[in-house]
PDB file of C-alpha atoms in Angstrom:
ATOM      1  CA  MET A 186     -35.611 -30.157  -4.602  1.00 38.00           C
ATOM      2  CA  SER A 187     -37.593 -31.910  -1.483  1.00 38.00           C
ATOM      3  CA  ALA A 188     -36.825 -31.177   2.081  1.00 38.00           C
ATOM      4  CA  LEU A 189     -35.145 -34.613   2.493  1.00 41.00           C
ATOM      5  CA  THR A 190     -32.834 -34.014  -0.638  1.00 39.00           C
ATOM      6  CA  GLU A 191     -31.834 -30.576   0.722  1.00 38.00           C
ATOM      7  CA  LYS A 192     -30.999 -32.139   4.034  1.00 42.00           C
ATOM      8  CA  ALA A 193     -28.938 -34.735   2.369  1.00 43.00           C
ATOM      9  CA  ALA A 194     -27.161 -32.128   0.423  1.00 48.00           C
ATOM     10  CA  VAL A 195     -25.659 -30.534   3.536  1.00 51.00           C
ATOM     11  CA  ALA A 196     -22.543 -31.921   4.723  1.00 52.00           C
ATOM     12  CA  SER A 197     -22.404 -34.020   8.127  1.00 55.00           C
ATOM     13  CA  GLY A 198     -21.661 -31.737  11.037  1.00 52.00           C
ATOM     14  CA  TYR A 199     -21.934 -28.574   8.868  1.00 52.00           C
ATOM     15  CA  ARG A 200     -23.299 -25.506  11.148  1.00 63.00           C
ATOM     16  CA  ALA A 201     -23.411 -22.154   9.369  1.00 56.00           C
ATOM     17  CA  GLY A 202     -22.984 -20.386  12.800  1.00 57.00           C
ATOM     18  CA  ARG A 203     -19.618 -21.991  13.150  1.00 62.00           C
ATOM     19  CA  THR A 204     -18.231 -20.814   9.889  1.00 65.00           C
ATOM     20  CA  LEU A 205     -15.559 -18.112  10.092  1.00 67.00           C
ATOM     21  CA  PRO A 206     -15.251 -17.856  13.846  1.00 74.00           C
ATOM     22  CA  LEU A 207     -14.409 -14.523  15.291  1.00 78.00           C
ATOM     23  CA  ARG A 208     -11.063 -15.714  16.829  1.00 85.00           C
ATOM     24  CA  VAL A 209     -10.287 -16.863  13.118  1.00 83.00           C
ATOM     25  CA  GLU A 210     -10.955 -13.490  11.659  1.00 82.00           C
ATOM     26  CA  LEU A 211      -9.317 -11.629  14.480  1.00 88.00           C
ATOM     27  CA  VAL A 212      -6.165 -13.606  14.098  1.00 89.00           C
ATOM     28  CA  ARG A 213      -6.055 -13.080  10.197  1.00 85.00           C
ATOM     29  CA  GLN A 214      -6.603  -9.223  10.695  1.00 87.00           C
ATOM     30  CA  LEU A 215      -3.960  -8.917  13.535  1.00 87.00           C
ATOM     31  CA  LYS A 216      -1.296 -10.622  11.490  1.00 88.00           C
ATOM     32  CA  ARG A 217      -2.088  -7.778   8.482  1.00 87.00           C
ATOM     33  CA  ARG A 218       0.664  -5.355   8.142  1.00 89.00           C
ATOM     34  CA  ARG A 219      -1.776  -2.522   8.065  1.00 89.00           C
ATOM     35  CA  THR A 220      -2.807  -3.460  11.503  1.00 91.00           C
ATOM     36  CA  LEU A 221       0.643  -3.391  13.000  1.00 92.00           C
ATOM     37  CA  VAL A 222       1.504  -0.259  11.217  1.00 93.00           C
ATOM     38  CA  MET A 223      -1.435   1.748  12.584  1.00 93.00           C
ATOM     39  CA  GLY A 224      -0.837   0.318  16.084  1.00 93.00           C
ATOM     40  CA  ALA A 225       2.708   1.616  15.853  1.00 94.00           C
ATOM     41  CA  ILE A 226       1.785   5.003  14.601  1.00 93.00           C
ATOM     42  CA  LEU A 227      -0.709   5.416  17.503  1.00 93.00           C
ATOM     43  CA  ALA A 228       1.838   4.297  20.154  1.00 94.00           C
ATOM     44  CA  VAL A 229       4.442   6.707  18.888  1.00 95.00           C
ATOM     45  CA  LEU A 230       2.250   9.759  18.745  1.00 93.00           C
ATOM     46  CA  PRO A 231       2.591  10.439  22.558  1.00 94.00           C
ATOM     47  CA  PHE A 232       6.419  10.200  22.413  1.00 95.00           C
ATOM     48  CA  VAL A 233       6.143  12.577  19.353  1.00 93.00           C
ATOM     49  CA  LEU A 234       4.155  15.072  21.412  1.00 91.00           C
ATOM     50  CA  LEU A 235       6.491  14.698  24.465  1.00 92.00           C
ATOM     51  CA  ILE A 236       9.480  15.675  22.345  1.00 92.00           C
ATOM     52  CA  ALA A 237       7.720  18.584  20.950  1.00 89.00           C
ATOM     53  CA  PHE A 238       6.929  19.846  24.491  1.00 86.00           C
ATOM     54  CA  ALA A 239      10.266  19.215  25.521  1.00 85.00           C
ATOM     55  CA  VAL A 240      11.813  21.119  22.575  1.00 85.00           C
ATOM     56  CA  GLY A 241       9.158  23.887  22.359  1.00 72.00           C
ATOM     57  CA  GLY A 242       8.855  24.298  26.129  1.00 65.00           C
ATOM     58  CA  GLN A 243       5.482  24.695  28.002  1.00 63.00           C
ATOM     59  CA  PRO A 244       2.465  25.400  25.876  1.00 60.00           C
ATOM     60  CA  GLY A 245       1.618  28.969  26.129  1.00 57.00           C
ATOM     61  CA  ARG A 246      -1.752  30.841  26.516  1.00 57.00           C
ATOM     62  CA  GLU A 247      -3.008  32.755  23.610  1.00 56.00           C
ATOM     63  CA  ASN A 248      -5.028  35.942  24.189  1.00 58.00           C
ATOM     64  CA  GLY A 249      -5.065  35.375  28.067  1.00 57.00           C
ATOM     65  CA  GLN A 250      -7.212  32.099  27.408  1.00 67.00           C
ATOM     66  CA  VAL A 251      -6.272  28.780  28.823  1.00 69.00           C
ATOM     67  CA  THR A 252      -7.057  25.803  26.655  1.00 78.00           C
ATOM     68  CA  LEU A 253      -6.786  21.965  27.408  1.00 80.00           C
ATOM     69  CA  LEU A 254      -3.624  22.112  25.221  1.00 82.00           C
ATOM     70  CA  ASP A 255      -2.070  24.489  27.623  1.00 82.00           C
ATOM     71  CA  THR A 256      -2.476  21.890  30.551  1.00 86.00           C
ATOM     72  CA  ALA A 257      -0.705  19.094  28.580  1.00 86.00           C
ATOM     73  CA  THR A 258       2.144  19.026  31.077  1.00 87.00           C
ATOM     74  CA  ALA A 259       0.185  19.336  34.207  1.00 88.00           C
ATOM     75  CA  SER A 260      -0.111  15.651  34.995  1.00 90.00           C
ATOM     76  CA  GLY A 261      -0.113  12.323  33.071  1.00 90.00           C
ATOM     77  CA  ALA A 262      -3.950  12.503  32.787  1.00 92.00           C
ATOM     78  CA  ASN A 263      -3.830  16.039  31.188  1.00 91.00           C
ATOM     79  CA  PHE A 264      -1.087  14.563  28.622  1.00 93.00           C
ATOM     80  CA  ALA A 265      -3.486  11.702  27.898  1.00 93.00           C
ATOM     81  CA  ALA A 266      -6.468  14.191  27.427  1.00 92.00           C
ATOM     82  CA  VAL A 267      -4.419  16.397  25.246  1.00 92.00           C
ATOM     83  CA  ASN A 268      -3.479  13.331  22.982  1.00 93.00           C
ATOM     84  CA  LEU A 269      -7.118  12.695  22.378  1.00 91.00           C
ATOM     85  CA  PHE A 270      -7.957  16.400  21.624  1.00 90.00           C
ATOM     86  CA  VAL A 271      -5.356  16.431  18.961  1.00 89.00           C
ATOM     87  CA  SER A 272      -6.127  13.116  17.467  1.00 90.00           C
ATOM     88  CA  ALA A 273     -10.035  13.115  17.715  1.00 86.00           C
ATOM     89  CA  GLY A 274     -10.702  15.141  14.687  1.00 80.00           C
ATOM     90  CA  PHE A 275      -8.837  13.126  12.111  1.00 85.00           C
ATOM     91  CA  LEU A 276      -6.113  10.803  13.240  1.00 89.00           C
ATOM     92  CA  LEU A 277      -8.643   8.480  15.072  1.00 90.00           C
ATOM     93  CA  VAL A 278     -10.891   8.488  11.808  1.00 92.00           C
ATOM     94  CA  ILE A 279      -7.926   6.617  10.066  1.00 93.00           C
ATOM     95  CA  PRO A 280      -7.902   3.300  11.843  1.00 93.00           C
ATOM     96  CA  VAL A 281     -11.739   3.235  11.833  1.00 94.00           C
ATOM     97  CA  ALA A 282     -11.807   3.847   8.174  1.00 94.00           C
ATOM     98  CA  LEU A 283      -9.013   1.514   7.584  1.00 93.00           C
ATOM     99  CA  PHE A 284     -10.353  -1.586   9.701  1.00 94.00           C
ATOM    100  CA  CYS A 285     -13.791  -1.308   8.423  1.00 93.00           C
ATOM    101  CA  GLY A 286     -13.200  -0.093   4.704  1.00 91.00           C
ATOM    102  CA  ASP A 287     -10.363  -2.662   4.127  1.00 89.00           C
ATOM    103  CA  THR A 288     -11.788  -5.773   5.532  1.00 86.00           C
ATOM    104  CA  VAL A 289     -14.156  -6.875   2.842  1.00 86.00           C
ATOM    105  CA  ALA A 290     -12.791  -5.071  -0.222  1.00 83.00           C
ATOM    106  CA  SER A 291      -9.359  -6.534   0.448  1.00 83.00           C
ATOM    107  CA  GLU A 292     -10.764 -10.151   0.364  1.00 78.00           C
ATOM    108  CA  ALA A 293     -12.202  -9.075  -3.153  1.00 76.00           C
ATOM    109  CA  GLY A 294      -8.957  -7.648  -4.261  1.00 72.00           C
ATOM    110  CA  TRP A 295      -7.224 -10.775  -3.491  1.00 76.00           C
ATOM    111  CA  SER A 296      -9.945 -12.758  -5.209  1.00 69.00           C
ATOM    112  CA  SER A 297     -10.528 -14.850  -2.055  1.00 73.00           C
ATOM    113  CA  LEU A 298     -13.909 -13.785  -1.200  1.00 73.00           C
ATOM    114  CA  ARG A 299     -15.645 -16.103  -3.628  1.00 71.00           C
ATOM    115  CA  TYR A 300     -13.792 -18.938  -2.038  1.00 68.00           C
ATOM    116  CA  LEU A 301     -14.759 -17.888   1.492  1.00 70.00           C
ATOM    117  CA  LEU A 302     -18.313 -17.980   0.449  1.00 68.00           C
ATOM    118  CA  ALA A 303     -17.890 -21.364  -1.356  1.00 65.00           C
ATOM    119  CA  ALA A 304     -16.586 -22.939   1.949  1.00 62.00           C
ATOM    120  CA  PRO A 305     -19.547 -22.318   2.486  1.00 73.00           C
ATOM    121  CA  VAL A 306     -19.758 -19.151   4.771  1.00 72.00           C
ATOM    122  CA  PRO A 307     -22.996 -17.546   4.749  1.00 79.00           C
ATOM    123  CA  ARG A 308     -23.053 -14.061   3.447  1.00 81.00           C
ATOM    124  CA  ALA A 309     -24.400 -12.456   6.491  1.00 82.00           C
ATOM    125  CA  ARG A 310     -22.027 -14.594   8.674  1.00 85.00           C
ATOM    126  CA  LEU A 311     -18.996 -13.435   6.629  1.00 85.00           C
ATOM    127  CA  LEU A 312     -20.057  -9.683   7.098  1.00 88.00           C
ATOM    128  CA  TRP A 313     -21.081 -10.047  10.778  1.00 90.00           C
ATOM    129  CA  SER A 314     -17.496 -11.591  11.521  1.00 90.00           C
ATOM    130  CA  LYS A 315     -15.723  -9.029   9.537  1.00 90.00           C
ATOM    131  CA  LEU A 316     -17.726  -6.129  11.169  1.00 93.00           C
ATOM    132  CA  VAL A 317     -17.306  -6.984  14.782  1.00 94.00           C
ATOM    133  CA  VAL A 318     -13.583  -7.695  14.149  1.00 94.00           C
ATOM    134  CA  ALA A 319     -13.097  -4.462  12.456  1.00 94.00           C
ATOM    135  CA  LEU A 320     -15.071  -2.582  15.161  1.00 95.00           C
ATOM    136  CA  GLY A 321     -13.154  -4.386  17.852  1.00 95.00           C
ATOM    137  CA  LEU A 322      -9.765  -3.256  16.311  1.00 94.00           C
ATOM    138  CA  SER A 323     -11.054   0.233  15.940  1.00 95.00           C
ATOM    139  CA  LEU A 324     -12.008   0.277  19.587  1.00 95.00           C
ATOM    140  CA  ALA A 325      -8.578  -1.155  20.481  1.00 95.00           C
ATOM    141  CA  ALA A 326      -6.999   1.593  18.580  1.00 94.00           C
ATOM    142  CA  MET A 327      -8.755   4.343  20.455  1.00 94.00           C
ATOM    143  CA  ILE A 328      -7.900   2.464  23.760  1.00 95.00           C
ATOM    144  CA  LEU A 329      -4.281   2.059  22.881  1.00 95.00           C
ATOM    145  CA  LEU A 330      -3.541   5.762  22.425  1.00 94.00           C
ATOM    146  CA  PRO A 331      -4.673   7.215  25.856  1.00 93.00           C
ATOM    147  CA  LEU A 332      -3.118   4.268  27.587  1.00 95.00           C
ATOM    148  CA  VAL A 333       0.512   4.932  26.143  1.00 96.00           C
ATOM    149  CA  ALA A 334      -0.047   8.578  26.479  1.00 94.00           C
ATOM    150  CA  LEU A 335      -1.195   8.147  30.026  1.00 94.00           C
ATOM    151  CA  ALA A 336       1.937   5.974  30.809  1.00 95.00           C
ATOM    152  CA  VAL A 337       4.303   8.464  28.920  1.00 94.00           C
ATOM    153  CA  GLY A 338       2.693  11.482  30.511  1.00 93.00           C
ATOM    154  CA  THR A 339       3.012   9.949  34.000  1.00 93.00           C
ATOM    155  CA  ALA A 340       6.511   9.023  33.506  1.00 93.00           C
ATOM    156  CA  ALA A 341       7.386  12.680  32.328  1.00 91.00           C
ATOM    157  CA  TYR A 342       5.028  14.940  34.318  1.00 90.00           C
ATOM    158  CA  GLY A 343       3.910  12.660  37.202  1.00 90.00           C
ATOM    159  CA  TRP A 344       0.728  11.251  38.332  1.00 89.00           C
ATOM    160  CA  GLY A 345      -1.817  13.755  39.431  1.00 87.00           C
ATOM    161  CA  PRO A 346      -5.288  15.174  39.109  1.00 91.00           C
ATOM    162  CA  LEU A 347      -6.568  16.392  35.865  1.00 89.00           C
ATOM    163  CA  GLN A 348      -6.329  20.152  35.735  1.00 88.00           C
ATOM    164  CA  ILE A 349      -9.161  21.712  34.021  1.00 88.00           C
ATOM    165  CA  PRO A 350      -8.624  24.783  31.718  1.00 83.00           C
ATOM    166  CA  THR A 351     -11.498  26.821  33.249  1.00 79.00           C
ATOM    167  CA  GLY A 352     -10.297  26.090  36.672  1.00 79.00           C
ATOM    168  CA  GLY A 353     -10.258  23.413  39.458  1.00 83.00           C
ATOM    169  CA  ALA A 354      -9.190  19.897  38.803  1.00 88.00           C
ATOM    170  CA  LEU A 355     -10.482  16.249  38.923  1.00 88.00           C
ATOM    171  CA  ASP A 356      -9.076  13.785  41.318  1.00 90.00           C
ATOM    172  CA  THR A 357      -7.275  10.833  39.779  1.00 88.00           C
ATOM    173  CA  THR A 358     -10.177   8.405  40.171  1.00 91.00           C
ATOM    174  CA  THR A 359     -12.635  10.874  38.618  1.00 91.00           C
ATOM    175  CA  ALA A 360     -10.184  11.799  36.065  1.00 90.00           C
ATOM    176  CA  ALA A 361      -9.741   8.143  34.904  1.00 91.00           C
ATOM    177  CA  GLN A 362     -13.493   7.587  34.811  1.00 92.00           C
ATOM    178  CA  ARG A 363     -13.874  10.634  32.715  1.00 91.00           C
ATOM    179  CA  LEU A 364     -11.125   9.561  30.181  1.00 92.00           C
ATOM    180  CA  VAL A 365     -13.036   6.214  29.804  1.00 94.00           C
ATOM    181  CA  ILE A 366     -16.222   8.120  28.990  1.00 94.00           C
ATOM    182  CA  VAL A 367     -14.220  10.195  26.401  1.00 94.00           C
ATOM    183  CA  VAL A 368     -12.869   7.230  24.596  1.00 95.00           C
ATOM    184  CA  GLY A 369     -16.268   5.516  24.714  1.00 95.00           C
ATOM    185  CA  TYR A 370     -17.927   8.734  23.082  1.00 95.00           C
ATOM    186  CA  ILE A 371     -15.146   8.960  20.321  1.00 94.00           C
ATOM    187  CA  PHE A 372     -15.893   5.313  19.509  1.00 95.00           C
ATOM    188  CA  LEU A 373     -19.633   5.797  19.328  1.00 95.00           C
ATOM    189  CA  SER A 374     -19.336   9.218  17.393  1.00 93.00           C
ATOM    190  CA  GLN A 375     -16.992   7.297  14.917  1.00 94.00           C
ATOM    191  CA  LEU A 376     -19.704   4.681  14.131  1.00 95.00           C
ATOM    192  CA  VAL A 377     -20.866   6.641  11.397  1.00 94.00           C
ATOM    193  CA  THR A 378     -17.381   6.538   9.684  1.00 94.00           C
ATOM    194  CA  ALA A 379     -17.320   2.771  10.320  1.00 95.00           C
ATOM    195  CA  GLY A 380     -20.674   2.483   8.790  1.00 95.00           C
ATOM    196  CA  LEU A 381     -19.704   4.508   5.467  1.00 94.00           C
ATOM    197  CA  ALA A 382     -16.462   2.631   5.173  1.00 94.00           C
ATOM    198  CA  PHE A 383     -17.972  -0.676   5.643  1.00 94.00           C
ATOM    199  CA  TRP A 384     -20.667  -0.110   3.182  1.00 94.00           C
ATOM    200  CA  LEU A 385     -18.078   1.150   0.685  1.00 93.00           C
ATOM    201  CA  SER A 386     -16.039  -1.917   1.328  1.00 91.00           C
ATOM    202  CA  THR A 387     -19.036  -4.203   0.119  1.00 90.00           C
ATOM    203  CA  LYS A 388     -19.499  -2.117  -3.173  1.00 89.00           C
ATOM    204  CA  THR A 389     -15.820  -1.955  -4.290  1.00 84.00           C
ATOM    205  CA  ASP A 390     -12.921  -4.259  -4.896  1.00 83.00           C
ATOM    206  CA  ALA A 391     -10.308  -1.599  -4.166  1.00 84.00           C
ATOM    207  CA  PRO A 392      -9.584  -1.196  -0.604  1.00 85.00           C
ATOM    208  CA  LEU A 393      -8.000   2.277  -0.846  1.00 88.00           C
ATOM    209  CA  GLY A 394     -11.326   3.304  -2.748  1.00 89.00           C
ATOM    210  CA  ALA A 395     -13.386   2.469   0.559  1.00 89.00           C
ATOM    211  CA  VAL A 396     -10.839   3.644   2.960  1.00 91.00           C
ATOM    212  CA  GLY A 397     -10.300   6.963   0.942  1.00 91.00           C
ATOM    213  CA  GLY A 398     -13.902   7.398   0.395  1.00 90.00           C
ATOM    214  CA  ALA A 399     -14.875   7.072   3.968  1.00 90.00           C
ATOM    215  CA  VAL A 400     -11.979   9.529   5.022  1.00 91.00           C
ATOM    216  CA  GLY A 401     -12.956  12.007   2.327  1.00 91.00           C
ATOM    217  CA  LEU A 402     -16.554  12.212   3.263  1.00 88.00           C
ATOM    218  CA  THR A 403     -15.638  12.568   6.927  1.00 88.00           C
ATOM    219  CA  ILE A 404     -13.464  15.726   5.871  1.00 89.00           C
ATOM    220  CA  VAL A 405     -16.419  17.100   3.823  1.00 91.00           C
ATOM    221  CA  GLY A 406     -18.534  16.850   6.710  1.00 89.00           C
ATOM    222  CA  ASN A 407     -16.257  18.731   8.895  1.00 87.00           C
ATOM    223  CA  VAL A 408     -16.013  21.448   6.162  1.00 91.00           C
ATOM    224  CA  LEU A 409     -19.771  21.737   6.103  1.00 90.00           C
ATOM    225  CA  ASP A 410     -19.789  22.145   9.890  1.00 88.00           C
ATOM    226  CA  ALA A 411     -17.508  24.998   9.597  1.00 88.00           C
ATOM    227  CA  VAL A 412     -20.045  26.693   7.298  1.00 90.00           C
ATOM    228  CA  THR A 413     -21.988  28.819  10.014  1.00 87.00           C
ATOM    229  CA  ALA A 414     -24.480  29.894   7.549  1.00 88.00           C
ATOM    230  CA  LEU A 415     -26.163  26.212   7.755  1.00 87.00           C
ATOM    231  CA  GLY A 416     -27.293  27.145  11.042  1.00 87.00           C
ATOM    232  CA  HIS A 417     -29.340  24.346  12.605  1.00 89.00           C
ATOM    233  CA  TRP A 418     -28.758  22.077   9.839  1.00 90.00           C
ATOM    234  CA  ARG A 419     -25.263  21.475  11.289  1.00 89.00           C
ATOM    235  CA  ASP A 420     -26.959  19.617  13.971  1.00 89.00           C
ATOM    236  CA  PHE A 421     -27.651  16.719  11.540  1.00 91.00           C
ATOM    237  CA  LEU A 422     -23.716  16.475  10.737  1.00 90.00           C
ATOM    238  CA  PRO A 423     -21.926  13.931  12.872  1.00 89.00           C
ATOM    239  CA  ALA A 424     -18.772  16.177  12.729  1.00 89.00           C
ATOM    240  CA  HIS A 425     -20.804  19.069  14.748  1.00 89.00           C
ATOM    241  CA  TRP A 426     -20.584  16.680  17.733  1.00 90.00           C
ATOM    242  CA  GLN A 427     -17.161  15.039  17.643  1.00 89.00           C
ATOM    243  CA  PHE A 428     -15.743  17.359  20.276  1.00 89.00           C
ATOM    244  CA  ALA A 429     -18.936  16.988  22.643  1.00 92.00           C
ATOM    245  CA  TRP A 430     -16.701  14.717  24.624  1.00 90.00           C
ATOM    246  CA  ALA A 431     -15.047  18.001  26.084  1.00 88.00           C
ATOM    247  CA  ASP A 432     -18.112  18.136  28.320  1.00 89.00           C
ATOM    248  CA  ALA A 433     -16.693  15.202  30.058  1.00 89.00           C
ATOM    249  CA  VAL A 434     -13.535  17.084  31.366  1.00 87.00           C
ATOM    250  CA  GLN A 435     -15.380  19.813  33.210  1.00 87.00           C
ATOM    251  CA  PRO A 436     -16.271  19.917  36.980  1.00 87.00           C
ATOM    252  CA  HIS A 437     -19.788  18.903  36.263  1.00 88.00           C
ATOM    253  CA  LEU A 438     -20.191  16.207  33.930  1.00 89.00           C
ATOM    254  CA  GLU A 439     -22.708  17.237  31.062  1.00 90.00           C
ATOM    255  CA  TRP A 440     -24.406  14.490  28.914  1.00 93.00           C
ATOM    256  CA  SER A 441     -26.578  16.404  26.520  1.00 92.00           C
ATOM    257  CA  GLY A 442     -24.068  17.121  23.876  1.00 92.00           C
ATOM    258  CA  MET A 443     -22.759  13.571  23.936  1.00 94.00           C
ATOM    259  CA  ILE A 444     -26.224  12.167  23.863  1.00 95.00           C
ATOM    260  CA  GLN A 445     -27.211  13.999  20.782  1.00 95.00           C
ATOM    261  CA  GLY A 446     -23.830  13.215  18.906  1.00 94.00           C
ATOM    262  CA  THR A 447     -24.369   9.406  19.855  1.00 95.00           C
ATOM    263  CA  ALA A 448     -27.935   9.517  18.587  1.00 96.00           C
ATOM    264  CA  VAL A 449     -26.833  11.125  15.282  1.00 95.00           C
ATOM    265  CA  SER A 450     -23.982   8.828  14.770  1.00 95.00           C
ATOM    266  CA  ILE A 451     -25.764   5.546  15.637  1.00 95.00           C
ATOM    267  CA  THR A 452     -28.732   6.462  13.410  1.00 96.00           C
ATOM    268  CA  TYR A 453     -26.448   7.069  10.423  1.00 95.00           C
ATOM    269  CA  ALA A 454     -24.545   4.003  11.235  1.00 95.00           C
ATOM    270  CA  LEU A 455     -27.523   1.652  11.442  1.00 96.00           C
ATOM    271  CA  VAL A 456     -28.547   2.790   8.001  1.00 96.00           C
ATOM    272  CA  LEU A 457     -25.125   2.315   6.464  1.00 95.00           C
ATOM    273  CA  PHE A 458     -24.773  -1.139   7.941  1.00 95.00           C
ATOM    274  CA  ALA A 459     -28.129  -2.189   6.794  1.00 95.00           C
ATOM    275  CA  LEU A 460     -27.367  -1.065   3.438  1.00 94.00           C
ATOM    276  CA  ALA A 461     -24.077  -3.008   3.423  1.00 93.00           C
ATOM    277  CA  PHE A 462     -25.962  -6.249   4.379  1.00 92.00           C
ATOM    278  CA  ARG A 463     -28.541  -5.719   2.083  1.00 92.00           C
ATOM    279  CA  GLY A 464     -26.510  -5.040  -0.825  1.00 88.00           C
ATOM    280  CA  PHE A 465     -24.053  -7.633  -0.078  1.00 85.00           C
ATOM    281  CA  ALA A 466     -26.739 -10.240   0.052  1.00 82.00           C
ATOM    282  CA  ARG A 467     -27.783  -9.578  -3.409  1.00 79.00           C
ATOM    283  CA  LYS A 468     -24.321  -8.817  -4.990  1.00 75.00           C
ATOM    284  CA  ASP A 469     -22.805 -11.183  -7.641  1.00 69.00           C
ATOM    285  CA  ILE A 470     -19.527 -12.229  -6.209  1.00 68.00           C
ATOM    286  CA  VAL A 471     -16.920 -12.627  -9.191  1.00 60.00           C
ATOM    287  CA  SER A 472     -13.748 -11.917  -7.433  1.00 55.00           C
TER     288      SER A 472
END
C-alpha cells in the first residue's frame, strides 16, 4: 500500500493521541462498583480503629517499650500515622493490585477490549491511559486513608504535635510534611505491586487472577523477607523495605532506607511495565 493510499485510509480528523482520553477512562473507572467499595473501606478504617481504642482503652506498652501504636491517641497526627502503620503492610496493597490488575483484564472479560482497539485506539495508547488512571486511583486511595484518619483523630484526640515513640515530638507543620513523605514513599514502594498486577492483567481475561496473583506474590515476598537465613539477599526484596518510611517519623529524617526501597521498587516496576507493553503489542486479542 502506497503512502497516499495509507493516508487516504485514515479517517478525517483522526488523531491517535486523542483516543481514549484520560478523563474518559477516569470517569469510567470512578463509576465502577469496586472503586466505590474500596474507597468506602479505606474511609471506614479510621472509624473502626477509633471504636477499637474507645472499647479497648489506651494502647498499652509491651515489655516497657513504646511503639508507634502506643501513641495512637496522642494527637490526630499520631492517629493518622498509626492508620498508615497498620495498613501499609497489606491493606494498601489491595487497591493497588485491584486498580492495576483489573483494568485491562476486565475489558477482556467483558469482551469489550477488541472493540476499543477497533475504535481504533492504539494499543500503547490504551495501556498508557489505563495505567495512568490506575496509578492515579492507587495514589488517591493512599491519600484518602490518612486524610480521613487525620480528621477523625483530630476530632477525637485534638490537634497537636506528632509524638515520637523514642521520645520528643514533631510540630504540626513538620508532622504534616513528614506524613506527606510517608504517603509518597508507600506509593513508590507499591509500584512493584502495580507493575506485577498490570502485567498479569495483560496476560489473562480473568481480573481476579491478575489481582489475586499480584497479592499472592506480594505475600510470598513478605514471607521470604521473614526468612533471616537469606541474609543480604533480602535487600533485593521490595517487602524488605516496606516499612522504611518509619525513618520519616523520627526527630532527624533519614533517607537512606527509603532511597534503597524506592530504587528496588522502581527497578522491578519498570521491567514489569515494559513486559506488559511489549507482550500486549504482540498479543492476539480475541475477547
